[in-house]
Amino acid sequence: MSLDGDVGPRPKRSLQQLERSQESAFAALAAVSTYLDSDEDLPDFFARLSATIAELSHARRAAFWRLGPRGTLVLQPNPHGFAADSPVHTIRLQLGANGDGAVERLVFADELGLVKGSSPALDAIWRGLGLNDVRNSIAAAWSAGERRIGAVAVYDSQRGFTPQDLGVLRLVGVAAGLVWQYKESEDELGHTAVRLEEAMAARRHLLNNIAAGGDEARRRFASALHDDSLQLLTGAELQLERIRGDAASGHQIVQLDQLKHTLRKVEDSLRRLLTNVSPEPLQLPSDLRGAISERLESMRIRAGIEPHIDSRIPDDVPHAIQAIVLKNISEALTNIEKHAHATRVMVVTEAIDGGIRVEVGDDGTGFVVAESVRVPGHIGLVAMRERAQLAGGWCRIQSEPGTGTKVEFWVPLSL
Ligand SMILES: Nc1ncnc2c1ncn2[C@@H]1O[C@H](COP(=O)(O)OP(=O)(O)O)[C@@H](O)[C@H]1O
Ligand SMILES: [Mg+2]
């Protein structure tokens, strides 16, 4: 309340001022918040924001200054109202380098006040750095919570800056801080998404290797066997043939014939090994259901185990997933044949939760699962679980001596 008796128009004027500054504050917040749902680049956003701030605070120029890693304030690109050749573009404001600590007070405490329409400490800094034409200026901290991002400054008000202008600027500083943090987390999210995609690609690669099932290793072994060992052996046999031709005594000939016979046997056994380790082409029938039925039928004939099958699977299952499903079913059935002494086996497959669930059950002897998954050299059960998990699914084995066994796994349809 003023003491000069002129009480009439004052409350009305301050009410108008309040309304105006509220409008400005609202406009400033609206300008900042548009970034959150626009696709604008950050430099464009700051250009537009600087222009809006200059207008709202009745300034001719506006700029954001960002705190760099070495305690320097650097101009954020696209300030408003500065000529392209203005020294402002190369200015570095060093924290602590100014005797009066004005920059620190601004950035860390936001306490550069207003004296007669300007901030004299700030004006002195600008002029000291070559911005000789600055008439007046004010600035506010650019921050997000405890985090100090820098400062926002406006320059050259015709009528001098008012407390309302400073209020608007402080609001902008806080709002722009939130946007900055938002943008940083968006960037971080982008990087995380890229890393995740890389990890997914590596996993898909691994999965395809697993689906191919060690064929590559077998192929290398088979070709080494064929190209090196067997050829050396053939060479040795030919050499032996020549020595036999030159042999003097009948006794030597008998010994050489025995040696030749042994070498033949070695060669035969190596060739048998070769046919065993040569990778069969991954036999994938056109439908999984057909493959499973075939496998069960040959088991019925060989081991007399009566099969039951209930199979509902979509047609378009990716190749790698089909291979994994088949390998796991095949391992479960081989185990039944080898270990279970079962009379019946039941295979259920169904499409569920965006993947395929498979259950293979038998009425055989059963076993202690916890013991059998740790036996060195027996990796069938562990491999089943690993294949399912690598595909992004799961595998459970339930069994107890005397109760039969149930192997259940689920793999997603997409890699
Ligand atoms: N369906 C089953 N019924 C009974 N025992 C089983 C069955 N499946 C696995 N087992 C037991 O678990 C052990 C580990 O199986 P696995 O990891 O596939 O290795 P491997 O088949 O080479 O022995 C088997 O040796 C067997 O004792
Ligand atoms: Mg096995």
Coordinates of N, CA and C in Angstrom, one line a residue, residues 63-182:
A63 N 19.6 -15.4 -25.5 CA 20.5 -16.5 -25.8 C 20.6 -17.5 -24.6
F64 N 20.8 -18.8 -24.9 CA 21.0 -19.8 -23.9 C 22.5 -20.0 -23.8
W65 N 23.0 -20.1 -22.6 CA 24.4 -20.4 -22.3 C 24.5 -21.7 -21.6
R66 N 25.3 -22.6 -22.1 CA 25.3 -24.0 -21.5 C 26.7 -24.2 -20.8
L67 N 26.6 -24.8 -19.6 CA 27.8 -25.1 -18.8 C 28.5 -26.3 -19.4
G68 N 29.7 -26.1 -19.8 CA 30.5 -27.2 -20.4 C 31.2 -28.0 -19.3
P69 N 31.9 -29.1 -19.7 CA 32.6 -29.9 -18.8 C 33.7 -29.2 -18.0
R70 N 34.3 -28.2 -18.6 CA 35.4 -27.6 -17.8 C 35.0 -26.3 -17.2
G71 N 33.8 -26.2 -16.8 CA 33.3 -25.0 -16.1 C 33.3 -23.8 -17.0
T72 N 33.0 -24.0 -18.2 CA 32.9 -22.8 -19.2 C 31.4 -22.7 -19.7
L73 N 30.9 -21.5 -19.8 CA 29.6 -21.4 -20.4 C 29.8 -21.1 -21.9
V74 N 29.1 -21.9 -22.7 CA 29.3 -21.8 -24.1 C 27.9 -21.5 -24.7
L75 N 27.9 -20.7 -25.7 CA 26.6 -20.3 -26.4 C 25.9 -21.5 -27.0
Q76 N 24.7 -21.7 -26.7 CA 23.9 -22.7 -27.4 C 23.6 -22.2 -28.8
P77 N 23.7 -23.0 -29.8 CA 23.5 -22.5 -31.2 C 22.1 -21.8 -31.4
N78 N 22.1 -20.9 -32.4 CA 20.9 -20.2 -32.7 C 20.3 -19.2 -31.7
P79 N 21.2 -18.3 -31.2 CA 20.6 -17.3 -30.3 C 19.7 -16.4 -31.1
H80 N 18.9 -15.6 -30.4 CA 18.0 -14.7 -31.2 C 18.5 -13.3 -31.2
G81 N 18.5 -12.7 -32.4 CA 18.8 -11.2 -32.5 C 20.3 -10.9 -32.7
F82 N 21.2 -11.8 -32.7 CA 22.6 -11.5 -32.8 C 23.0 -11.7 -34.3
A83 N 23.9 -10.8 -34.8 CA 24.3 -10.9 -36.1 C 25.3 -12.1 -36.3
A84 N 25.4 -12.6 -37.5 CA 26.2 -13.8 -37.7 C 27.7 -13.5 -37.3
D85 N 28.1 -12.3 -37.5 CA 29.5 -12.0 -37.1 C 29.7 -11.4 -35.7
S86 N 28.7 -11.5 -34.9 CA 28.8 -10.9 -33.6 C 29.8 -11.7 -32.8
P87 N 30.6 -11.0 -31.9 CA 31.6 -11.8 -31.1 C 30.9 -12.8 -30.1
V88 N 29.6 -12.7 -30.0 CA 28.9 -13.5 -29.0 C 29.1 -15.0 -29.3
H89 N 29.3 -15.3 -30.7 CA 29.4 -16.7 -31.1 C 30.7 -17.4 -30.6
T90 N 31.7 -16.6 -30.3 CA 33.0 -17.2 -29.8 C 33.3 -17.0 -28.3
I91 N 32.3 -16.4 -27.7 CA 32.6 -16.1 -26.3 C 32.6 -17.4 -25.4
R92 N 33.5 -17.4 -24.5 CA 33.5 -18.5 -23.5 C 33.5 -17.8 -22.1
L93 N 32.5 -18.1 -21.3 CA 32.4 -17.5 -20.0 C 32.9 -18.5 -19.0
Q94 N 34.1 -18.1 -18.5 CA 34.8 -19.0 -17.5 C 34.3 -18.8 -16.1
L95 N 33.8 -19.9 -15.5 CA 33.4 -19.8 -14.1 C 34.6 -19.6 -13.3
G96 N 34.5 -18.7 -12.3 CA 35.6 -18.4 -11.4 C 36.6 -17.5 -11.9
A97 N 36.6 -17.2 -13.2 CA 37.6 -16.3 -13.8 C 37.2 -14.8 -13.5
N98 N 36.0 -14.6 -13.3 CA 35.6 -13.2 -13.0 C 35.6 -13.0 -11.5
G99 N 36.3 -11.9 -11.2 CA 36.6 -11.7 -9.8 C 35.4 -11.6 -8.9
D100 N 34.3 -11.0 -9.4 CA 33.1 -10.9 -8.6 C 32.2 -12.1 -8.5
G101 N 32.6 -13.2 -9.2 CA 31.8 -14.4 -9.2 C 30.4 -14.3 -9.7
A102 N 30.1 -13.3 -10.5 CA 28.8 -13.1 -11.0 C 28.2 -14.3 -11.7
V103 N 29.1 -14.9 -12.5 CA 28.6 -16.1 -13.3 C 28.2 -17.2 -12.4
E104 N 29.0 -17.5 -11.4 CA 28.6 -18.5 -10.4 C 27.3 -18.2 -9.7
R105 N 27.2 -16.9 -9.3 CA 26.0 -16.5 -8.6 C 24.8 -16.7 -9.5
L106 N 25.0 -16.5 -10.8 CA 23.9 -16.6 -11.7 C 23.5 -18.1 -11.9
V107 N 24.5 -18.9 -12.3 CA 24.2 -20.3 -12.6 C 23.8 -21.1 -11.4
F108 N 24.5 -20.9 -10.3 CA 24.3 -21.8 -9.2 C 23.2 -21.3 -8.2
A109 N 23.1 -20.0 -8.1 CA 22.1 -19.5 -7.1 C 21.0 -18.6 -7.7
D110 N 21.1 -18.3 -9.0 CA 20.1 -17.5 -9.7 C 19.8 -16.2 -8.9
E111 N 20.9 -15.5 -8.5 CA 20.6 -14.4 -7.6 C 21.2 -13.1 -8.2
L112 N 21.3 -13.0 -9.5 CA 21.7 -11.7 -10.1 C 20.5 -10.8 -10.1
G113 N 20.4 -9.8 -9.3 CA 19.2 -9.0 -9.2 C 19.1 -7.9 -10.3
L114 N 18.2 -7.1 -10.1 CA 17.8 -6.1 -11.1 C 18.0 -4.7 -10.4
V115 N 18.9 -3.9 -11.1 CA 19.1 -2.5 -10.7 C 18.7 -1.6 -11.8
K116 N 17.7 -0.8 -11.6 CA 17.3 0.2 -12.7 C 17.2 -0.4 -14.1
G117 N 16.4 -1.5 -14.1 CA 16.1 -2.1 -15.5 C 17.2 -2.9 -16.1
S118 N 18.3 -3.2 -15.3 CA 19.3 -4.1 -15.8 C 20.0 -4.8 -14.7
S119 N 21.0 -5.7 -15.1 CA 21.8 -6.3 -14.1 C 23.3 -5.9 -14.3
P120 N 23.7 -4.9 -13.6 CA 25.0 -4.2 -13.9 C 26.2 -5.2 -13.9
A121 N 26.2 -6.1 -13.0 CA 27.3 -7.1 -12.9 C 27.4 -7.8 -14.2
L122 N 26.2 -8.2 -14.8 CA 26.2 -9.0 -16.0 C 26.6 -8.1 -17.2
D123 N 26.1 -6.8 -17.2 CA 26.4 -5.9 -18.3 C 27.9 -5.8 -18.4
A124 N 28.6 -5.7 -17.2 CA 30.0 -5.5 -17.2 C 30.7 -6.7 -17.8
I125 N 30.2 -7.9 -17.5 CA 30.8 -9.1 -18.1 C 30.7 -9.1 -19.6
W126 N 29.5 -8.8 -20.2 CA 29.3 -8.8 -21.6 C 30.3 -7.8 -22.3
R127 N 30.3 -6.6 -21.7 CA 31.2 -5.6 -22.3 C 32.7 -6.0 -22.2
G128 N 33.0 -6.6 -21.1 CA 34.4 -7.1 -20.9 C 34.8 -8.1 -21.9
L129 N 33.8 -8.8 -22.5 CA 34.0 -9.9 -23.4 C 33.8 -9.4 -24.9
G130 N 33.6 -8.1 -25.1 CA 33.6 -7.6 -26.4 C 32.2 -7.3 -26.9
L131 N 31.2 -7.6 -26.1 CA 29.8 -7.2 -26.6 C 29.5 -5.7 -26.1
N132 N 30.2 -4.8 -26.8 CA 30.1 -3.4 -26.4 C 28.8 -2.8 -26.5
D133 N 28.0 -3.3 -27.4 CA 26.7 -2.7 -27.7 C 25.6 -3.1 -26.8
V134 N 25.8 -3.9 -25.8 CA 24.8 -4.3 -24.8 C 24.3 -3.1 -24.0
R135 N 23.0 -2.8 -24.1 CA 22.5 -1.7 -23.4 C 22.1 -2.1 -21.9
N136 N 21.4 -3.2 -21.9 CA 21.1 -3.7 -20.5 C 20.8 -5.2 -20.7
S137 N 20.9 -5.9 -19.6 CA 20.7 -7.4 -19.7 C 20.3 -8.0 -18.4
I138 N 19.5 -9.1 -18.5 CA 19.2 -9.9 -17.2 C 19.4 -11.3 -17.6
A139 N 19.5 -12.2 -16.6 CA 19.7 -13.6 -16.9 C 19.1 -14.4 -15.7
A140 N 18.8 -15.6 -16.0 CA 18.3 -16.6 -15.0 C 19.0 -17.9 -15.1
A141 N 19.0 -18.7 -14.1 CA 19.6 -20.0 -14.1 C 18.8 -20.9 -15.0
W142 N 19.5 -21.8 -15.8 CA 18.9 -22.8 -16.6 C 19.2 -24.1 -15.9
S143 N 18.1 -24.7 -15.2 CA 18.4 -25.8 -14.3 C 17.3 -26.8 -14.3
A144 N 17.6 -28.0 -13.9 CA 16.6 -29.0 -13.7 C 16.8 -29.6 -12.3
G145 N 16.0 -29.3 -11.4 CA 16.2 -29.8 -10.0 C 17.5 -29.3 -9.5
E146 N 18.3 -30.2 -9.0 CA 19.7 -29.8 -8.5 C 20.7 -29.6 -9.6
R147 N 20.3 -30.1 -10.8 CA 21.2 -30.1 -11.9 C 21.3 -28.7 -12.5
R148 N 22.6 -28.2 -12.7 CA 22.8 -26.9 -13.4 C 23.1 -27.1 -14.8
I149 N 22.3 -26.6 -15.7 CA 22.6 -26.8 -17.1 C 23.3 -25.5 -17.7
G150 N 23.0 -24.3 -17.2 CA 23.6 -23.1 -17.7 C 22.7 -21.9 -17.3
A151 N 22.6 -21.0 -18.2 CA 21.8 -19.8 -18.0 C 21.1 -19.3 -19.2
V152 N 20.0 -18.6 -19.0 CA 19.3 -18.0 -20.2 C 19.4 -16.4 -20.0
A153 N 19.8 -15.7 -21.0 CA 20.0 -14.3 -20.9 C 19.2 -13.5 -21.9
V154 N 18.7 -12.4 -21.6 CA 18.1 -11.5 -22.6 C 18.7 -10.1 -22.5
Y155 N 18.8 -9.5 -23.7 CA 19.5 -8.2 -23.8 C 18.7 -7.1 -24.5
D156 N 19.0 -5.9 -24.1 CA 18.5 -4.7 -24.8 C 16.9 -4.5 -24.7
S157 N 16.5 -4.2 -23.5 CA 15.0 -3.8 -23.4 C 14.9 -2.3 -23.6
Q158 N 14.0 -1.9 -24.5 CA 13.8 -0.4 -24.7 C 13.4 0.3 -23.4
R159 N 12.6 -0.3 -22.6 CA 12.1 0.4 -21.5 C 12.8 -0.1 -20.2
G160 N 13.8 -0.9 -20.3 CA 14.5 -1.5 -19.2 C 13.7 -2.7 -18.7
F161 N 14.5 -3.7 -18.1 CA 13.8 -4.9 -17.7 C 13.1 -4.7 -16.4
T162 N 12.0 -5.4 -16.2 CA 11.2 -5.3 -15.0 C 11.3 -6.6 -14.2
P163 N 10.8 -6.6 -13.0 CA 10.8 -7.8 -12.2 C 10.0 -8.9 -12.9
Q164 N 8.9 -8.4 -13.6 CA 8.1 -9.4 -14.3 C 8.9 -10.1 -15.4
D165 N 9.7 -9.3 -16.1 CA 10.6 -9.9 -17.1 C 11.5 -11.0 -16.5
L166 N 12.0 -10.6 -15.4 CA 13.0 -11.6 -14.7 C 12.2 -12.8 -14.3
G167 N 11.0 -12.6 -13.8 CA 10.1 -13.7 -13.4 C 9.9 -14.7 -14.6
V168 N 9.5 -14.1 -15.7 CA 9.3 -14.9 -16.9 C 10.6 -15.7 -17.3
L169 N 11.7 -15.0 -17.2 CA 13.0 -15.6 -17.6 C 13.3 -16.8 -16.6
R170 N 13.0 -16.6 -15.3 CA 13.3 -17.7 -14.4 C 12.4 -18.9 -14.7
L171 N 11.2 -18.7 -15.0 CA 10.3 -19.7 -15.4 C 10.8 -20.5 -16.6
V172 N 11.2 -19.7 -17.6 CA 11.7 -20.3 -18.8 C 13.0 -21.2 -18.5
G173 N 13.8 -20.7 -17.6 CA 15.1 -21.4 -17.2 C 14.7 -22.8 -16.7
V174 N 13.7 -22.8 -15.8 CA 13.3 -24.1 -15.2 C 12.7 -25.0 -16.2
A175 N 11.7 -24.4 -17.0 CA 11.0 -25.2 -18.0 C 12.0 -25.8 -19.0
A176 N 12.9 -25.0 -19.5 CA 13.9 -25.4 -20.5 C 14.8 -26.5 -19.9
G177 N 15.0 -26.4 -18.6 CA 15.8 -27.5 -17.9 C 15.1 -28.8 -18.0
L178 N 13.8 -28.8 -17.8 CA 13.0 -30.0 -17.9 C 13.1 -30.6 -19.3
V179 N 13.0 -29.7 -20.3 CA 13.0 -30.2 -21.7 C 14.4 -30.8 -21.9
W180 N 15.4 -30.2 -21.4 CA 16.8 -30.7 -21.7 C 17.0 -32.1 -21.1
Q181 N 16.4 -32.2 -19.9 CA 16.5 -33.6 -19.2 C 15.7 -34.6 -20.0
Y182 N 14.6 -34.2 -20.5 CA 13.7 -35.0 -21.3 C 14.5 -35.5 -22.5

